[in-house]
Structure formats: structure tokens, C-alpha cells
CSV table of C-alpha atoms in Angstrom, one decimal:
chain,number,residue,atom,x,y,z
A,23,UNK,CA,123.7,70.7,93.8
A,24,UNK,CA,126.0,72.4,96.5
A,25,UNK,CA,127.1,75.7,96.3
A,26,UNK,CA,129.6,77.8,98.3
A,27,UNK,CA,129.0,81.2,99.5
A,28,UNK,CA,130.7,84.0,99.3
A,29,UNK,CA,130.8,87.7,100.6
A,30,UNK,CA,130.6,91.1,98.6
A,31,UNK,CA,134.5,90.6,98.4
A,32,UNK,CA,134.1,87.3,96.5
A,33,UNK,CA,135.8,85.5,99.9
A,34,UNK,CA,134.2,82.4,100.7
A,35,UNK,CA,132.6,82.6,103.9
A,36,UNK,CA,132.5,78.6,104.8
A,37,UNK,CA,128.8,78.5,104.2
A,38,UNK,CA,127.3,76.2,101.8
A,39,UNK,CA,123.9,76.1,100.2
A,40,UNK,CA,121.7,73.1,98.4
A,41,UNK,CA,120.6,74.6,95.2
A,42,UNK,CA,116.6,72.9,95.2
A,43,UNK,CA,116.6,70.1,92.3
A,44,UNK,CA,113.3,70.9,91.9
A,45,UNK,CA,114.1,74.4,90.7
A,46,UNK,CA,117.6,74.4,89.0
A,47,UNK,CA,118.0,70.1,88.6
A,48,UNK,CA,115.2,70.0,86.1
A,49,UNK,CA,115.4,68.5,82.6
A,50,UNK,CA,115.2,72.1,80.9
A,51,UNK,CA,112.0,72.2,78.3
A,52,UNK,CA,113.6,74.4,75.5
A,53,UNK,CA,109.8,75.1,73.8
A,54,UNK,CA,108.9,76.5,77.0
A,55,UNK,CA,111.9,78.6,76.7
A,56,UNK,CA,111.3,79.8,73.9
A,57,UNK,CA,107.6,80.7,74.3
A,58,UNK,CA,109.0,82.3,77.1
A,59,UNK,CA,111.3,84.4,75.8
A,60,UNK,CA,109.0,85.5,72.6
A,61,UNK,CA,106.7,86.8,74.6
A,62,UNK,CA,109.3,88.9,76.8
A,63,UNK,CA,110.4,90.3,73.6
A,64,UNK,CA,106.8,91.1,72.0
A,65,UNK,CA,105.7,92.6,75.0
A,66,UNK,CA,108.9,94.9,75.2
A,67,UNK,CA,107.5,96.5,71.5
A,68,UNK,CA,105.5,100.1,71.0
A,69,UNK,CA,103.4,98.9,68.7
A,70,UNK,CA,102.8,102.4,67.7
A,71,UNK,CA,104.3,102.4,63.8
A,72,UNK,CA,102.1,103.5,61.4
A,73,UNK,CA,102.0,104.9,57.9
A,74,UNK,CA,99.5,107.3,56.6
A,75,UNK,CA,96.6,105.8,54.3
A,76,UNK,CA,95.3,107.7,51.0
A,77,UNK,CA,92.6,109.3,53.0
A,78,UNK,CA,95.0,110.9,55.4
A,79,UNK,CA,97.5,112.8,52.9
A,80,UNK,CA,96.9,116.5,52.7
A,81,UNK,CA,96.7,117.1,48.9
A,82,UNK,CA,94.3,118.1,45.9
A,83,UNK,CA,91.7,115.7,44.9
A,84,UNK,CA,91.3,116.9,41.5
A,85,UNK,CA,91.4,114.4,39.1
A,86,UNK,CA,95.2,114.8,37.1
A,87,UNK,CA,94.3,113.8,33.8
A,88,UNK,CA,91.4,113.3,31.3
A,89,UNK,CA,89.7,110.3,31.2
A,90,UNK,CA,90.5,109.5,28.2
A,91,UNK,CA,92.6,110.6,24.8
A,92,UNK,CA,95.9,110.7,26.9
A,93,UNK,CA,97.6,107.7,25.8
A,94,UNK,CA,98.5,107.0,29.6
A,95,UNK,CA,96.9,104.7,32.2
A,96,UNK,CA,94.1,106.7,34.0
A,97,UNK,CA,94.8,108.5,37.3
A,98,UNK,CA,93.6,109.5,40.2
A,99,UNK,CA,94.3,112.5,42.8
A,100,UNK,CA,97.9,113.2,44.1
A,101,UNK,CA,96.8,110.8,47.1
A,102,UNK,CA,97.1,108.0,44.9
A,103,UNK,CA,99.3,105.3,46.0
A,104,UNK,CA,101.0,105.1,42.5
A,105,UNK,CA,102.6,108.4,43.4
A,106,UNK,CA,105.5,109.5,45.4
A,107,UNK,CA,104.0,111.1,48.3
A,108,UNK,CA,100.9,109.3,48.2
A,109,UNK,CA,98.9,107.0,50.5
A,110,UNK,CA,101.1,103.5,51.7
A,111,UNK,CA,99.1,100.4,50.3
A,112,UNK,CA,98.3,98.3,53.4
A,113,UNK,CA,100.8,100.1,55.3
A,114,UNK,CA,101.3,99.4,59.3
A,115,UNK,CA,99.3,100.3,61.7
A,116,UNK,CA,99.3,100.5,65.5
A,117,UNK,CA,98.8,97.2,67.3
A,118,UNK,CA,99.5,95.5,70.4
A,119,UNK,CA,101.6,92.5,70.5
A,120,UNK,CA,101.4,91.3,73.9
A,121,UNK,CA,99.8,88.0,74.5
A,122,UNK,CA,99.6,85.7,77.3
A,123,UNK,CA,101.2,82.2,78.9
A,124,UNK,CA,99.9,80.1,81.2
A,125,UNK,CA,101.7,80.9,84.7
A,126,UNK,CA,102.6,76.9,84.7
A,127,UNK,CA,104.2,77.0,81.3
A,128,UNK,CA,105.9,80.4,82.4
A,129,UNK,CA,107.2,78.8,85.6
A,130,UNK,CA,108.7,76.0,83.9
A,131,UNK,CA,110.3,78.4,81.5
A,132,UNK,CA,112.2,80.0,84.4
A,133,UNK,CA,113.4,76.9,85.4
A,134,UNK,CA,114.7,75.4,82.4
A,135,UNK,CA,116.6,78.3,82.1
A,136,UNK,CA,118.2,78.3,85.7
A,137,UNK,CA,119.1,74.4,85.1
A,138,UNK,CA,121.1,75.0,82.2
A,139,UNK,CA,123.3,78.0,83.9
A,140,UNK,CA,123.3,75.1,86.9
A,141,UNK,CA,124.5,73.2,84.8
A,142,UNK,CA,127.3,74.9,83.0
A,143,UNK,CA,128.4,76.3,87.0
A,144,UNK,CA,127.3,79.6,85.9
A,145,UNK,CA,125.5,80.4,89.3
A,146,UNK,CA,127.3,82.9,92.1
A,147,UNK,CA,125.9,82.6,95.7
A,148,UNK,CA,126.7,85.5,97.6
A,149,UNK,CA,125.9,86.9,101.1
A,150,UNK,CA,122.8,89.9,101.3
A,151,UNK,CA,124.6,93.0,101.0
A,152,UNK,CA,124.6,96.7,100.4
A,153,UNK,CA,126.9,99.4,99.4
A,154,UNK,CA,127.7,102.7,102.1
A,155,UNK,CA,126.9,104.7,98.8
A,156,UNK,CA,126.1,105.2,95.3
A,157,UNK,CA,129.2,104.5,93.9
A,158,UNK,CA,129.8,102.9,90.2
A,159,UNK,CA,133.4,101.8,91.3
A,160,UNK,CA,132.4,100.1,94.2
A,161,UNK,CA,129.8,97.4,91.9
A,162,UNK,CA,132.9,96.9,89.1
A,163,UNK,CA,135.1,95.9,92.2
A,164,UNK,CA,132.2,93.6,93.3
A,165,UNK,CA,132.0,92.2,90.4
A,166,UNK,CA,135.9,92.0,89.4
A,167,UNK,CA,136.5,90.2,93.0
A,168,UNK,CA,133.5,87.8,91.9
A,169,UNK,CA,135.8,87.1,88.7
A,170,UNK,CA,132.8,88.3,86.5
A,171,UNK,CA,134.3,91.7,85.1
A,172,UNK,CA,134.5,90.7,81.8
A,173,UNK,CA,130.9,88.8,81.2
A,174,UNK,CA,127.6,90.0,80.9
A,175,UNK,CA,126.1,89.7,85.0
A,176,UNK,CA,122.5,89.2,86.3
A,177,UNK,CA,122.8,90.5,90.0
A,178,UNK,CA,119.3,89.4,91.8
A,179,UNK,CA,118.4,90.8,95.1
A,180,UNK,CA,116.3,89.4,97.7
A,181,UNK,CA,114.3,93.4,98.1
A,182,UNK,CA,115.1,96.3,96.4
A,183,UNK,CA,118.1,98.3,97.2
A,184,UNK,CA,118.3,101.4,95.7
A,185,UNK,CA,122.0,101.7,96.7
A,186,UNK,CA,123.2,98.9,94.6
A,187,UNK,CA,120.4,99.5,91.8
A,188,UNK,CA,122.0,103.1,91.5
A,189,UNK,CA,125.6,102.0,91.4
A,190,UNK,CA,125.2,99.5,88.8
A,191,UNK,CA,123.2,101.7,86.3
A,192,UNK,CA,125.9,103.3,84.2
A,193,UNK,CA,127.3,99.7,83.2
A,194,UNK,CA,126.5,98.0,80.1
A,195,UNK,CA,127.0,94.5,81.0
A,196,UNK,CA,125.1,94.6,84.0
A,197,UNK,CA,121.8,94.4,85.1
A,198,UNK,CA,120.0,94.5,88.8
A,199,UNK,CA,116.7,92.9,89.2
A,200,UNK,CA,114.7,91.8,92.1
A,201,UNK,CA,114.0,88.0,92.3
A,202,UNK,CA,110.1,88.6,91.8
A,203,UNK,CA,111.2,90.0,88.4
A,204,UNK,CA,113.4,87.2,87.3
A,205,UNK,CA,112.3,86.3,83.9
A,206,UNK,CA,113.9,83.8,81.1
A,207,UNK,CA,115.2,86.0,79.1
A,208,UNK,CA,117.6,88.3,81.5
A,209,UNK,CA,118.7,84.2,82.8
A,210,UNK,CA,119.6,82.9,79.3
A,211,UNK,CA,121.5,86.2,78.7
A,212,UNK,CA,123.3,86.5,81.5
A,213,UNK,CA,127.2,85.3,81.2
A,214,UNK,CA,127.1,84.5,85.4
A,215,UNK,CA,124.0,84.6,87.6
A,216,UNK,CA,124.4,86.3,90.6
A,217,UNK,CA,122.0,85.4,93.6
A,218,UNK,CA,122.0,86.6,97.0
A,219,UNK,CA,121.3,84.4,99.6
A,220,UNK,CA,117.3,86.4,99.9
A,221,UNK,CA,116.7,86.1,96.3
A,222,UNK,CA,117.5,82.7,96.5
A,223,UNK,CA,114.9,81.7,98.9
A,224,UNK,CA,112.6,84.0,97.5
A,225,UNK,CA,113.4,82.4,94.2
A,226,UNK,CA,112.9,78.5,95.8
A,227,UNK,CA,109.7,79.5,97.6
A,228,UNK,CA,108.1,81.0,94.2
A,229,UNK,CA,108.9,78.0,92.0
A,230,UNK,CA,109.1,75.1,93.4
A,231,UNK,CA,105.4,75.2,94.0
């Protein structure tokens, strides 16, 4: 698939490049997406919810009632779970829900995922660039000129620029990653992927191993 490039200006500059079949021309494997995806999401949680058991509420452990002779079930201490303020039953507790992928399966993912915006000409080749300042004006005019205002943009860079990272920050629809942190997930939710030109060698060399 050929794609014209363009500058920070959205101007065509005349250059074309061959988006790699083996990379974005794939027959996308949607259970690899979404293995992908769910373990993005699992590994974005805390984990650190917890409720407090019977043997961790401060309060009296005298016995309420008599045994017997009260006419009412029999009770425990104010811990119990049967009162307000008590223990939780089987309450959560702190865990980690991270868990791994096979880097082929993870690969494959990534690709599915840049096939189908391939496919639905959702992909924005533009030259390496960087901005004089920080400067949240000057990213919504690069991305008005690249007719992407309105949608929800994926900008990857070929390296880190801090000047372009900063400028983009403040926006909600926006997001600014470097291609060795592409993942599935940012792809599939991304209205228009942006690429520069670096990120999309870096992007070719990386998965079309």
C-alpha cells in the first residue's frame, strides 16, 4: 500500500512511501486482539482495593447477648459481619492482575490492529518534525491542517521529543507515544494514526521480523 507524505503543514511533499504488507497487509487475527488489549487494560489496574475482615474492625469483643433465653438468633461481638459496621464476608483484597503474552502473539496483535486502520485509510505519513516551542496552539494547528481536529489522534514519533510531547499534553483527544511504545490498544482507539516517517521504519524494522 502507497502512501503520500506530507509536512507538519499537512502539504504533500511529493514523497511517497510503501506501507510493508507484512506489517499493515495482514489478515488481522481479532483473538489476538483482544488478548492483547485485555491485558493492556489489566495491567493498567492498582489492584490495591480491599475491605477490612472481622479481625481487623476496632470494636468490643464481648459477647452481645445471652446464649440462650433471648428469643433471638445468637450473636457474636460488634465485629460480626451480620452487623453494620462489621467485618465484609469474603471482601476484596489486594492482588495483581498483570499476566503475560507470548511476544509472538503480542506482535501479531499490533499488527492486526495496524491492518485494519490500513485498511479503512486511517494512516497519516508525515515528515520528522519538531516544534520551536512548547506551544498547545501550534499541535491543534498541526493537527487541524492534517484534517484530524475533530477525531481522536495517535501521533508516533520516531525518538522522543519533549517539545511536541509537551505541546500536546493539555488535549484530550490526543495522545503522543514513541513507536517502541505502540501498543494495540492506543491503535484501535485512535480515530487517525499519525506516523512520522522515523517511527515508521522503527515500526517496520520491529515487526516484520
Amino acid at each position: 500500500m502507497e502512501v503520500n507524505v506530507v509536512n507538519v503543514s499537512g502539504k504533500e511533499t511529493g514523497a511517497k512511501v510503501q506501507l510493508s504488507e507484512s506489517v499493515f497487509g495482514i489478515e488481522p487475527n481479532d483473538h489476538a486482539i483482544y488478548l492483547d488489549v485485555k491485558q493492556f487494560l489489566a495491567n493498567q489496574r492498582q489492584g490495591t482495593h480491599k475491605s477490612k475482615q472481622r479481625n481487623e474492625i476496632a470494636g468490643s469483643t464481648r459477647k452481645l447477648y445471652k446464649q440462650k433465653g433471648t428469643g433471638g438468633a445468637r450473636a457474636g461481638s460488634v465485629k460480626s459481619p451480620l452487623f453494620n459496621g462489621g467485618g465484609r464476608v469474603f471482601g476484596p483484597q489486594p492482588r495483581d492482575y498483570t499476566f503475560k503474552l507470548n511476544k509472538k502473539l503480542k506482535a501479531l496483535a499490533r499488527k492486526s490492529a495496524l491492518s485494519y486502520k490500513a485498511k479503512d485509510s486511517s494512516i497519516v505519513v508525515v515528515e520528522d518534525f519538531t516544534f520551536d516551542a512548547v506551544k498547545t496552539k501550534s499541535y491543534v494547528q498541526f493537527t487541524t491542517d492534517l484534517n484530524a481536529g475533530d477525531v481522536r489522534t495517535l501521533l508516533v514519533l520516531g525518538a522522543a521529543n519533549n517539545n511536541v510531547y509537551l505541546s500536546s499534553r493539555n488535549l484530550k483527544k490526543t495522545k503522543v507515544i514513541v513507536a517502541d511504545q505502540l501498543n494495540t490498544y492506543d491503535v484501535l482507539n485512535a480515530g487517525k494514526l499519525i506516523l512520522t516517517t522515523g517511527a515508521l521504519k522503527t515500526l517496520e524494522e520491529a515487526l516484520a521480523k
